[in-house]
PDB file of C-alpha atoms in Angstrom:
ATOM      1  CA  SER A   1     196.027  74.756  93.371  1.00  0.00           C
ATOM      2  CA  LEU A   2     193.352  77.430  93.134  1.00  0.00           C
ATOM      3  CA  CYS A   3     191.873  76.613  96.534  1.00  0.00           C
ATOM      4  CA  THR A   4     191.884  79.024  99.447  1.00  0.00           C
ATOM      5  CA  SER A   5     191.981  77.945 103.045  1.00  0.00           C
ATOM      6  CA  ILE A   6     189.736  80.120 105.225  1.00  0.00           C
ATOM      7  CA  HIS A   7     189.025  80.335 108.957  1.00  0.00           C
ATOM      8  CA  PHE A   8     185.945  82.162 110.200  1.00  0.00           C
ATOM      9  CA  ASN A   9     184.020  82.499 113.428  1.00  0.00           C
ATOM     10  CA  SER A  10     180.530  81.087 113.404  1.00  0.00           C
ATOM     11  CA  THR A  11     177.875  83.815 113.600  1.00  0.00           C
ATOM     12  CA  SER A  12     175.822  81.761 116.050  1.00  0.00           C
ATOM     13  CA  ASP A  13     176.011  81.218 119.800  1.00  0.00           C
ATOM     14  CA  SER A  14     178.449  78.346 119.333  1.00  0.00           C
ATOM     15  CA  GLY A  15     181.265  80.864 118.862  1.00  0.00           C
ATOM     16  CA  LEU A  16     183.339  78.162 117.186  1.00  0.00           C
ATOM     17  CA  ARG A  17     185.992  78.914 114.609  1.00  0.00           C
ATOM     18  CA  PHE A  18     185.490  76.880 111.458  1.00  0.00           C
ATOM     19  CA  HIS A  19     187.974  76.058 108.744  1.00  0.00           C
ATOM     20  CA  TYR A  20     187.096  75.350 105.148  1.00  0.00           C
ATOM     21  CA  VAL A  21     188.790  75.196 101.789  1.00  0.00           C
ATOM     22  CA  ALA A  22     187.065  76.985  98.918  1.00  0.00           C
ATOM     23  CA  ALA A  23     187.403  77.029  95.152  1.00  0.00           C
ATOM     24  CA  GLY A  24     185.448  78.863  92.453  1.00  0.00           C
ATOM     25  CA  GLU A  25     184.210  82.447  92.464  1.00  0.00           C
ATOM     26  CA  ARG A  26     182.181  83.906  95.313  1.00  0.00           C
ATOM     27  CA  GLY A  27     178.672  84.629  94.092  1.00  0.00           C
ATOM     28  CA  LYS A  28     178.416  81.453  92.025  1.00  0.00           C
ATOM     29  CA  PRO A  29     175.885  78.952  93.418  1.00  0.00           C
ATOM     30  CA  LEU A  30     177.202  77.295  96.564  1.00  0.00           C
ATOM     31  CA  MET A  31     178.203  73.638  96.730  1.00  0.00           C
ATOM     32  CA  LEU A  32     178.909  72.594 100.324  1.00  0.00           C
ATOM     33  CA  LEU A  33     180.887  69.397 100.986  1.00  0.00           C
ATOM     34  CA  LEU A  34     180.750  67.466 104.279  1.00  0.00           C
ATOM     35  CA  HIS A  35     183.419  64.810 104.864  1.00  0.00           C
ATOM     36  CA  GLY A  36     183.153  61.563 106.835  1.00  0.00           C
ATOM     37  CA  PHE A  37     185.197  59.777 109.509  1.00  0.00           C
ATOM     38  CA  PRO A  38     188.191  59.832 109.891  1.00  0.00           C
ATOM     39  CA  GLU A  39     188.705  62.515 107.270  1.00  0.00           C
ATOM     40  CA  PHE A  40     188.756  66.283 106.754  1.00  0.00           C
ATOM     41  CA  TRP A  41     188.226  68.707 103.849  1.00  0.00           C
ATOM     42  CA  TYR A  42     190.953  66.906 101.871  1.00  0.00           C
ATOM     43  CA  SER A  43     188.731  63.954 100.973  1.00  0.00           C
ATOM     44  CA  TRP A  44     186.964  66.319  98.506  1.00  0.00           C
ATOM     45  CA  ARG A  45     190.143  67.485  96.688  1.00  0.00           C
ATOM     46  CA  HIS A  46     188.977  65.970  93.371  1.00  0.00           C
ATOM     47  CA  GLN A  47     185.559  67.644  93.633  1.00  0.00           C
ATOM     48  CA  LEU A  48     186.979  71.066  94.603  1.00  0.00           C
ATOM     49  CA  ARG A  49     188.926  71.015  91.350  1.00  0.00           C
ATOM     50  CA  GLU A  50     186.071  69.666  89.252  1.00  0.00           C
ATOM     51  CA  PHE A  51     183.102  71.844  90.224  1.00  0.00           C
ATOM     52  CA  LYS A  52     184.788  75.222  90.705  1.00  0.00           C
ATOM     53  CA  SER A  53     183.987  76.154  87.090  1.00  0.00           C
ATOM     54  CA  GLU A  54     180.278  76.584  87.914  1.00  0.00           C
ATOM     55  CA  TYR A  55     180.086  76.641  91.711  1.00  0.00           C
ATOM     56  CA  ARG A  56     181.555  78.251  94.775  1.00  0.00           C
ATOM     57  CA  VAL A  57     182.768  74.929  96.202  1.00  0.00           C
ATOM     58  CA  VAL A  58     183.339  74.852  99.959  1.00  0.00           C
ATOM     59  CA  ALA A  59     184.800  71.779 101.690  1.00  0.00           C
ATOM     60  CA  LEU A  60     184.354  72.126 105.415  1.00  0.00           C
ATOM     61  CA  ASP A  61     186.276  70.680 108.335  1.00  0.00           C
ATOM     62  CA  LEU A  62     183.378  69.556 110.541  1.00  0.00           C
ATOM     63  CA  ARG A  63     183.225  70.560 114.216  1.00  0.00           C
ATOM     64  CA  GLY A  64     186.025  68.704 116.037  1.00  0.00           C
ATOM     65  CA  TYR A  65     188.009  67.965 112.875  1.00  0.00           C
ATOM     66  CA  GLY A  66     191.189  69.324 111.322  1.00  0.00           C
ATOM     67  CA  GLU A  67     191.614  73.057 111.819  1.00  0.00           C
ATOM     68  CA  THR A  68     188.033  73.651 112.987  1.00  0.00           C
ATOM     69  CA  ASP A  69     187.558  74.150 116.731  1.00  0.00           C
ATOM     70  CA  ALA A  70     186.944  71.039 118.824  1.00  0.00           C
ATOM     71  CA  PRO A  71     184.876  71.745 121.928  1.00  0.00           C
ATOM     72  CA  PRO A  72     185.923  69.344 124.708  1.00  0.00           C
ATOM     73  CA  HIS A  73     182.583  67.893 125.845  1.00  0.00           C
ATOM     74  CA  LYS A  74     180.779  65.179 123.970  1.00  0.00           C
ATOM     75  CA  GLU A  75     177.466  67.039 124.500  1.00  0.00           C
ATOM     76  CA  ASN A  76     178.817  69.588 122.001  1.00  0.00           C
ATOM     77  CA  TYR A  77     178.617  66.965 119.240  1.00  0.00           C
ATOM     78  CA  LYS A  78     174.919  66.155 119.371  1.00  0.00           C
ATOM     79  CA  LEU A  79     173.325  65.940 115.951  1.00  0.00           C
ATOM     80  CA  ASP A  80     171.312  69.133 116.461  1.00  0.00           C
ATOM     81  CA  CYS A  81     174.579  71.052 117.046  1.00  0.00           C
ATOM     82  CA  LEU A  82     176.049  69.588 113.869  1.00  0.00           C
ATOM     83  CA  ILE A  83     172.946  70.494 111.858  1.00  0.00           C
ATOM     84  CA  ALA A  84     172.926  74.033 113.291  1.00  0.00           C
ATOM     85  CA  ASP A  85     176.596  74.392 112.253  1.00  0.00           C
ATOM     86  CA  ILE A  86     175.636  73.905 108.620  1.00  0.00           C
ATOM     87  CA  LYS A  87     172.892  76.530 108.828  1.00  0.00           C
ATOM     88  CA  ASP A  88     175.353  78.987 110.448  1.00  0.00           C
ATOM     89  CA  ILE A  89     178.004  78.289 107.857  1.00  0.00           C
ATOM     90  CA  LEU A  90     175.597  78.969 105.011  1.00  0.00           C
ATOM     91  CA  GLU A  91     174.644  82.292 106.601  1.00  0.00           C
ATOM     92  CA  SER A  92     178.280  83.189 107.313  1.00  0.00           C
ATOM     93  CA  LEU A  93     179.106  82.506 103.659  1.00  0.00           C
ATOM     94  CA  GLY A  94     176.278  84.836 102.602  1.00  0.00           C
ATOM     95  CA  TYR A  95     174.056  82.152 101.049  1.00  0.00           C
ATOM     96  CA  ASN A  96     170.552  80.961 101.839  1.00  0.00           C
ATOM     97  CA  LYS A  97     170.734  77.730  99.851  1.00  0.00           C
ATOM     98  CA  CYS A  98     173.218  75.256  98.412  1.00  0.00           C
ATOM     99  CA  VAL A  99     173.822  71.977  96.684  1.00  0.00           C
ATOM    100  CA  LEU A 100     174.684  69.822  99.698  1.00  0.00           C
ATOM    101  CA  ILE A 101     177.030  66.833  99.392  1.00  0.00           C
ATOM    102  CA  GLY A 102     177.980  64.506 102.237  1.00  0.00           C
ATOM    103  CA  HIS A 103     179.999  61.311 102.563  1.00  0.00           C
ATOM    104  CA  ASP A 104     179.748  58.769 105.394  1.00  0.00           C
ATOM    105  CA  TRP A 105     179.090  60.662 108.676  1.00  0.00           C
ATOM    106  CA  GLY A 106     178.958  63.889 106.636  1.00  0.00           C
ATOM    107  CA  GLY A 107     176.229  62.089 104.686  1.00  0.00           C
ATOM    108  CA  MET A 108     174.296  61.540 107.913  1.00  0.00           C
ATOM    109  CA  ILE A 109     174.548  65.282 108.628  1.00  0.00           C
ATOM    110  CA  ALA A 110     173.547  66.121 105.036  1.00  0.00           C
ATOM    111  CA  TRP A 111     170.396  63.957 105.277  1.00  0.00           C
ATOM    112  CA  LEU A 112     169.447  65.646 108.553  1.00  0.00           C
ATOM    113  CA  VAL A 113     170.008  69.162 107.192  1.00  0.00           C
ATOM    114  CA  ALA A 114     167.840  68.277 104.173  1.00  0.00           C
ATOM    115  CA  ILE A 115     165.099  66.987 106.498  1.00  0.00           C
ATOM    116  CA  CYS A 116     165.257  69.875 109.017  1.00  0.00           C
ATOM    117  CA  TYR A 117     166.002  72.817 106.687  1.00  0.00           C
ATOM    118  CA  PRO A 118     164.610  71.787 103.296  1.00  0.00           C
ATOM    119  CA  GLU A 119     164.538  75.392 102.067  1.00  0.00           C
ATOM    120  CA  MET A 120     168.350  75.510 102.327  1.00  0.00           C
ATOM    121  CA  VAL A 121     169.072  72.531 100.069  1.00  0.00           C
ATOM    122  CA  THR A 122     168.326  72.752  96.344  1.00  0.00           C
ATOM    123  CA  LYS A 123     169.732  69.303  95.609  1.00  0.00           C
ATOM    124  CA  LEU A 124     171.061  66.632  97.949  1.00  0.00           C
ATOM    125  CA  ILE A 125     173.909  64.279  97.082  1.00  0.00           C
ATOM    126  CA  VAL A 126     174.980  61.601  99.544  1.00  0.00           C
ATOM    127  CA  VAL A 127     177.851  59.152  99.165  1.00  0.00           C
ATOM    128  CA  ASN A 128     177.759  55.812 101.006  1.00  0.00           C
ATOM    129  CA  PHE A 129     175.339  56.654 103.769  1.00  0.00           C
ATOM    130  CA  PRO A 130     171.652  55.689 103.805  1.00  0.00           C
ATOM    131  CA  HIS A 131     168.776  57.798 105.070  1.00  0.00           C
ATOM    132  CA  PRO A 132     169.253  57.861 108.888  1.00  0.00           C
ATOM    133  CA  SER A 133     165.921  56.124 109.544  1.00  0.00           C
ATOM    134  CA  VAL A 134     166.936  53.306 107.210  1.00  0.00           C
ATOM    135  CA  PHE A 135     170.229  53.023 109.050  1.00  0.00           C
ATOM    136  CA  THR A 136     168.704  52.706 112.539  1.00  0.00           C
ATOM    137  CA  GLU A 137     165.914  50.347 111.479  1.00  0.00           C
ATOM    138  CA  TYR A 138     168.200  48.176 109.364  1.00  0.00           C
ATOM    139  CA  ILE A 139     170.811  47.845 112.125  1.00  0.00           C
ATOM    140  CA  LEU A 140     168.189  46.544 114.539  1.00  0.00           C
ATOM    141  CA  ARG A 141     167.055  43.847 112.094  1.00  0.00           C
ATOM    142  CA  HIS A 142     170.372  42.810 110.555  1.00  0.00           C
ATOM    143  CA  PRO A 143     173.075  41.593 112.939  1.00  0.00           C
ATOM    144  CA  SER A 144     175.575  41.640 110.059  1.00  0.00           C
ATOM    145  CA  GLN A 145     175.206  45.441 109.770  1.00  0.00           C
ATOM    146  CA  LEU A 146     175.313  45.774 113.543  1.00  0.00           C
ATOM    147  CA  ILE A 147     178.718  44.061 113.495  1.00  0.00           C
ATOM    148  CA  LYS A 148     179.939  46.304 110.650  1.00  0.00           C
ATOM    149  CA  SER A 149     178.869  49.311 112.712  1.00  0.00           C
ATOM    150  CA  GLY A 150     180.598  47.880 115.778  1.00  0.00           C
ATOM    151  CA  TYR A 151     182.969  50.834 115.868  1.00  0.00           C
ATOM    152  CA  TYR A 152     179.997  53.072 116.775  1.00  0.00           C
ATOM    153  CA  PHE A 153     179.801  51.107 120.028  1.00  0.00           C
ATOM    154  CA  PHE A 154     183.555  50.856 120.499  1.00  0.00           C
ATOM    155  CA  PHE A 155     183.833  54.653 120.220  1.00  0.00           C
ATOM    156  CA  GLN A 156     181.455  55.082 123.174  1.00  0.00           C
ATOM    157  CA  MET A 157     184.396  54.292 125.464  1.00  0.00           C
ATOM    158  CA  PRO A 158     186.405  57.261 126.705  1.00  0.00           C
ATOM    159  CA  TRP A 159     190.053  57.775 125.535  1.00  0.00           C
ATOM    160  CA  PHE A 160     190.773  54.132 124.620  1.00  0.00           C
ATOM    161  CA  PRO A 161     189.621  54.302 120.966  1.00  0.00           C
ATOM    162  CA  GLU A 162     191.815  57.376 120.412  1.00  0.00           C
ATOM    163  CA  PHE A 163     194.753  55.484 121.898  1.00  0.00           C
ATOM    164  CA  MET A 164     194.098  52.491 119.609  1.00  0.00           C
ATOM    165  CA  PHE A 165     194.267  54.737 116.547  1.00  0.00           C
ATOM    166  CA  THR A 166     197.680  56.124 117.508  1.00  0.00           C
ATOM    167  CA  LEU A 167     199.402  52.768 118.085  1.00  0.00           C
ATOM    168  CA  ASP A 168     202.207  51.697 115.775  1.00  0.00           C
ATOM    169  CA  ASP A 169     202.403  55.054 114.039  1.00  0.00           C
ATOM    170  CA  PHE A 170     198.657  55.294 113.314  1.00  0.00           C
ATOM    171  CA  LYS A 171     198.499  51.863 111.744  1.00  0.00           C
ATOM    172  CA  VAL A 172     194.686  51.623 112.130  1.00  0.00           C
ATOM    173  CA  LEU A 173     194.168  54.942 110.364  1.00  0.00           C
ATOM    174  CA  LYS A 174     196.450  53.978 107.478  1.00  0.00           C
ATOM    175  CA  SER A 175     194.903  50.554 107.090  1.00  0.00           C
ATOM    176  CA  LEU A 176     191.361  51.996 106.860  1.00  0.00           C
ATOM    177  CA  PHE A 177     192.352  53.567 103.536  1.00  0.00           C
ATOM    178  CA  THR A 178     194.858  51.011 102.280  1.00  0.00           C
ATOM    179  CA  SER A 179     194.052  47.528 103.592  1.00  0.00           C
ATOM    180  CA  GLN A 180     192.498  44.828 101.478  1.00  0.00           C
ATOM    181  CA  ALA A 181     189.451  44.631 103.739  1.00  0.00           C
ATOM    182  CA  THR A 182     188.487  48.293 104.035  1.00  0.00           C
ATOM    183  CA  GLY A 183     190.711  50.330 101.697  1.00  0.00           C
ATOM    184  CA  ILE A 184     190.502  51.574  98.141  1.00  0.00           C
ATOM    185  CA  GLY A 185     190.625  48.531  95.891  1.00  0.00           C
ATOM    186  CA  ARG A 186     192.787  47.507  92.964  1.00  0.00           C
ATOM    187  CA  LYS A 187     190.617  49.270  90.410  1.00  0.00           C
ATOM    188  CA  GLY A 188     190.446  52.478  92.408  1.00  0.00           C
ATOM    189  CA  CYS A 189     192.460  55.650  92.577  1.00  0.00           C
ATOM    190  CA  ARG A 190     194.798  54.651  95.439  1.00  0.00           C
ATOM    191  CA  LEU A 191     195.883  57.240  97.973  1.00  0.00           C
ATOM    192  CA  THR A 192     199.398  58.498  97.259  1.00  0.00           C
ATOM    193  CA  ALA A 193     202.130  58.696  99.914  1.00  0.00           C
ATOM    194  CA  GLU A 194     201.409  62.461 100.074  1.00  0.00           C
ATOM    195  CA  ASP A 195     197.687  61.820 100.636  1.00  0.00           C
ATOM    196  CA  ILE A 196     198.445  59.467 103.529  1.00  0.00           C
ATOM    197  CA  GLU A 197     200.896  62.014 104.960  1.00  0.00           C
ATOM    198  CA  ALA A 198     198.195  64.699 104.864  1.00  0.00           C
ATOM    199  CA  TYR A 199     195.852  62.460 106.882  1.00  0.00           C
ATOM    200  CA  LEU A 200     198.561  61.481 109.364  1.00  0.00           C
ATOM    201  CA  TYR A 201     199.598  65.087 109.833  1.00  0.00           C
ATOM    202  CA  VAL A 202     196.058  66.191 110.704  1.00  0.00           C
ATOM    203  CA  PHE A 203     195.199  63.279 112.988  1.00  0.00           C
ATOM    204  CA  SER A 204     198.544  63.163 114.799  1.00  0.00           C
ATOM    205  CA  GLN A 205     198.007  66.637 116.289  1.00  0.00           C
ATOM    206  CA  PRO A 206     197.441  66.510 120.073  1.00  0.00           C
ATOM    207  CA  GLY A 207     193.812  65.612 120.806  1.00  0.00           C
ATOM    208  CA  ALA A 208     192.914  65.483 117.100  1.00  0.00           C
ATOM    209  CA  LEU A 209     191.008  62.195 117.374  1.00  0.00           C
ATOM    210  CA  THR A 210     188.734  63.106 120.267  1.00  0.00           C
ATOM    211  CA  GLY A 211     186.453  65.505 118.343  1.00  0.00           C
ATOM    212  CA  PRO A 212     185.858  62.997 115.532  1.00  0.00           C
ATOM    213  CA  MET A 213     185.083  60.197 118.004  1.00  0.00           C
ATOM    214  CA  ASN A 214     182.773  62.492 119.988  1.00  0.00           C
ATOM    215  CA  HIS A 215     180.505  62.666 116.943  1.00  0.00           C
ATOM    216  CA  TYR A 216     179.672  59.020 117.623  1.00  0.00           C
ATOM    217  CA  ARG A 217     179.468  59.359 121.397  1.00  0.00           C
ATOM    218  CA  THR A 218     176.115  61.151 121.254  1.00  0.00           C
ATOM    219  CA  ILE A 219     174.448  59.250 118.428  1.00  0.00           C
ATOM    220  CA  PHE A 220     172.241  57.047 120.594  1.00  0.00           C
ATOM    221  CA  SER A 221     170.649  60.047 122.256  1.00  0.00           C
ATOM    222  CA  CYS A 222     169.661  61.551 118.884  1.00  0.00           C
ATOM    223  CA  LEU A 223     168.275  58.700 116.817  1.00  0.00           C
ATOM    224  CA  PRO A 224     165.663  57.635 115.769  1.00  0.00           C
ATOM    225  CA  LEU A 225     164.213  60.721 114.092  1.00  0.00           C
ATOM    226  CA  GLN A 226     160.860  62.411 114.457  1.00  0.00           C
ATOM    227  CA  HIS A 227     160.776  63.660 110.861  1.00  0.00           C
ATOM    228  CA  HIS A 228     161.842  61.576 107.911  1.00  0.00           C
ATOM    229  CA  GLU A 229     160.840  63.016 104.571  1.00  0.00           C
ATOM    230  CA  VAL A 230     163.310  64.434 102.078  1.00  0.00           C
ATOM    231  CA  ILE A 231     161.604  66.681  99.545  1.00  0.00           C
ATOM    232  CA  MET A 232     164.393  67.808  97.209  1.00  0.00           C
ATOM    233  CA  PRO A 233     165.899  65.886  94.249  1.00  0.00           C
ATOM    234  CA  THR A 234     168.379  63.423  95.710  1.00  0.00           C
ATOM    235  CA  LEU A 235     171.305  61.460  94.346  1.00  0.00           C
ATOM    236  CA  LEU A 236     172.711  58.557  96.346  1.00  0.00           C
ATOM    237  CA  LEU A 237     176.064  57.174  95.201  1.00  0.00           C
ATOM    238  CA  TRP A 238     177.312  53.917  96.660  1.00  0.00           C
ATOM    239  CA  GLY A 239     180.510  51.899  96.422  1.00  0.00           C
ATOM    240  CA  GLU A 240     179.328  48.307  96.634  1.00  0.00           C
ATOM    241  CA  ARG A 241     182.529  47.072  98.290  1.00  0.00           C
ATOM    242  CA  ASP A 242     181.901  49.243 101.317  1.00  0.00           C
ATOM    243  CA  ALA A 243     183.223  47.318 104.334  1.00  0.00           C
ATOM    244  CA  PHE A 244     181.061  49.331 106.754  1.00  0.00           C
ATOM    245  CA  MET A 245     177.684  49.744 105.059  1.00  0.00           C
ATOM    246  CA  GLU A 246     175.497  47.069 103.485  1.00  0.00           C
ATOM    247  CA  VAL A 247     174.299  48.013 100.027  1.00  0.00           C
ATOM    248  CA  GLU A 248     170.722  46.887 100.756  1.00  0.00           C
ATOM    249  CA  MET A 249     170.262  50.091 102.737  1.00  0.00           C
ATOM    250  CA  ALA A 250     170.774  52.182  99.610  1.00  0.00           C
ATOM    251  CA  GLU A 251     167.700  50.793  97.860  1.00  0.00           C
ATOM    252  CA  ILE A 252     165.478  51.108 100.960  1.00  0.00           C
ATOM    253  CA  THR A 253     166.393  54.819 101.163  1.00  0.00           C
ATOM    254  CA  ARG A 254     164.134  55.426  98.142  1.00  0.00           C
ATOM    255  CA  ILE A 255     161.067  55.196 100.408  1.00  0.00           C
ATOM    256  CA  TYR A 256     161.961  58.427 102.201  1.00  0.00           C
ATOM    257  CA  VAL A 257     162.631  60.667  99.201  1.00  0.00           C
ATOM    258  CA  LYS A 258     159.444  62.360  97.984  1.00  0.00           C
ATOM    259  CA  ASN A 259     161.011  63.734  94.829  1.00  0.00           C
ATOM    260  CA  HIS A 260     163.289  62.635  92.021  1.00  0.00           C
ATOM    261  CA  PHE A 261     165.612  59.956  93.485  1.00  0.00           C
ATOM    262  CA  ARG A 262     168.561  58.521  91.643  1.00  0.00           C
ATOM    263  CA  LEU A 263     170.671  55.700  93.039  1.00  0.00           C
ATOM    264  CA  THR A 264     173.902  54.596  91.405  1.00  0.00           C
ATOM    265  CA  ILE A 265     175.801  51.640  92.835  1.00  0.00           C
ATOM    266  CA  LEU A 266     179.393  51.228  91.646  1.00  0.00           C
ATOM    267  CA  SER A 267     180.343  47.575  91.884  1.00  0.00           C
ATOM    268  CA  GLU A 268     184.134  47.874  92.062  1.00  0.00           C
ATOM    269  CA  ALA A 269     184.254  50.799  94.456  1.00  0.00           C
ATOM    270  CA  SER A 270     184.996  51.049  98.169  1.00  0.00           C
ATOM    271  CA  HIS A 271     183.574  53.113 101.015  1.00  0.00           C
ATOM    272  CA  TRP A 272     185.922  55.988 100.059  1.00  0.00           C
ATOM    273  CA  LEU A 273     184.017  56.450  96.824  1.00  0.00           C
ATOM    274  CA  GLN A 274     184.739  60.060  95.840  1.00  0.00           C
ATOM    275  CA  GLN A 275     188.485  59.423  96.201  1.00  0.00           C
ATOM    276  CA  ASP A 276     188.365  55.886  94.824  1.00  0.00           C
ATOM    277  CA  GLN A 277     186.493  56.714  91.574  1.00  0.00           C
ATOM    278  CA  PRO A 278     186.688  60.510  91.255  1.00  0.00           C
ATOM    279  CA  ASP A 279     186.087  60.667  87.495  1.00  0.00           C
ATOM    280  CA  ILE A 280     182.937  58.559  87.557  1.00  0.00           C
ATOM    281  CA  VAL A 281     181.632  60.248  90.696  1.00  0.00           C
ATOM    282  CA  ASN A 282     182.185  63.705  89.203  1.00  0.00           C
ATOM    283  CA  LYS A 283     180.464  62.692  85.975  1.00  0.00           C
ATOM    284  CA  LEU A 284     177.446  61.297  87.861  1.00  0.00           C
ATOM    285  CA  ILE A 285     177.191  64.465  89.948  1.00  0.00           C
ATOM    286  CA  TRP A 286     177.327  66.701  86.840  1.00  0.00           C
ATOM    287  CA  THR A 287     174.578  64.666  85.172  1.00  0.00           C
ATOM    288  CA  PHE A 288     172.377  64.944  88.249  1.00  0.00           C
ATOM    289  CA  LEU A 289     172.999  68.686  88.660  1.00  0.00           C
ATOM    290  CA  LYS A 290     172.104  69.393  85.046  1.00  0.00           C
ATOM    291  CA  GLU A 291     168.935  67.312  85.106  1.00  0.00           C
ATOM    292  CA  GLU A 292     165.654  69.141  85.134  1.00  0.00           C
ATOM    293  CA  THR A 293     164.050  67.520  88.127  1.00  0.00           C
ATOM    294  CA  LYS A 294     160.953  69.604  88.603  1.00  0.00           C
ATOM    295  CA  ARG A 295     158.761  66.577  88.022  1.00  0.00           C
ATOM    296  CA  LYS A 296     157.608  65.003  91.258  1.00  0.00           C
ATOM    297  CA  ARG A 297     157.526  61.241  91.558  1.00  0.00           C
ATOM    298  CA  GLU A 298     154.015  59.985  91.192  1.00  0.00           C
TER     299      GLU A 298
END
């Protein structure tokens, strides 16, 4: 493939070494991709291939994931650290703005970057994660979503969740992507044996699950937010068969976007939307990127 795997040291005080995979020529507009849990840059393989014709496409391993450094303390995973990482990465790549795309937890980070550093994001695309304020408010009012987000609470425990994931040759990890309840459905682009191997390889490294879980271990100290508004054109894509996120949250997100907002809900798709329906997702993203969205919503 025409992707390059790159390690670089963050220019900021964090001193962390980040890993990303890039496609497309340097100097083209930047498209930055933020994966979710429990994933790494690989979940964007279809998008790296698709958008490299017009963009410098960079799929990051978030702090704590894959080949990016994983600081040991959970304090190092507070949301403000994760947001600052994105700012540093942009600067290290030599850009001051990008098209920002995030899925799941990477979607949470993408929303927050768009809220905190609006000048850095020309267009925002989020896959299966609502605006963070919607998420926190909705959880408090809907026990059904609270139950679906139960793993957020489970992950607060030290070491045990990591241990659970490793049992029976990483059965939990495999079943997230393949089971009837949570995996990519019949009509989706199923993960191949090689795809599953890639995930197992990354997450079976010593300590590889602790960084990802630490992202969740600080969440309750960071939410709810002080600022809410998103001012750039925003596309929210949602697989309706998401086992973890109720689709009602997608529609409520509209309230917080003070610009062109497009929501597309795909009825047959799972939580792993950009891998499940790559062709449709890529088409929807192209349409959104090519739209003239100067007009503000009245």
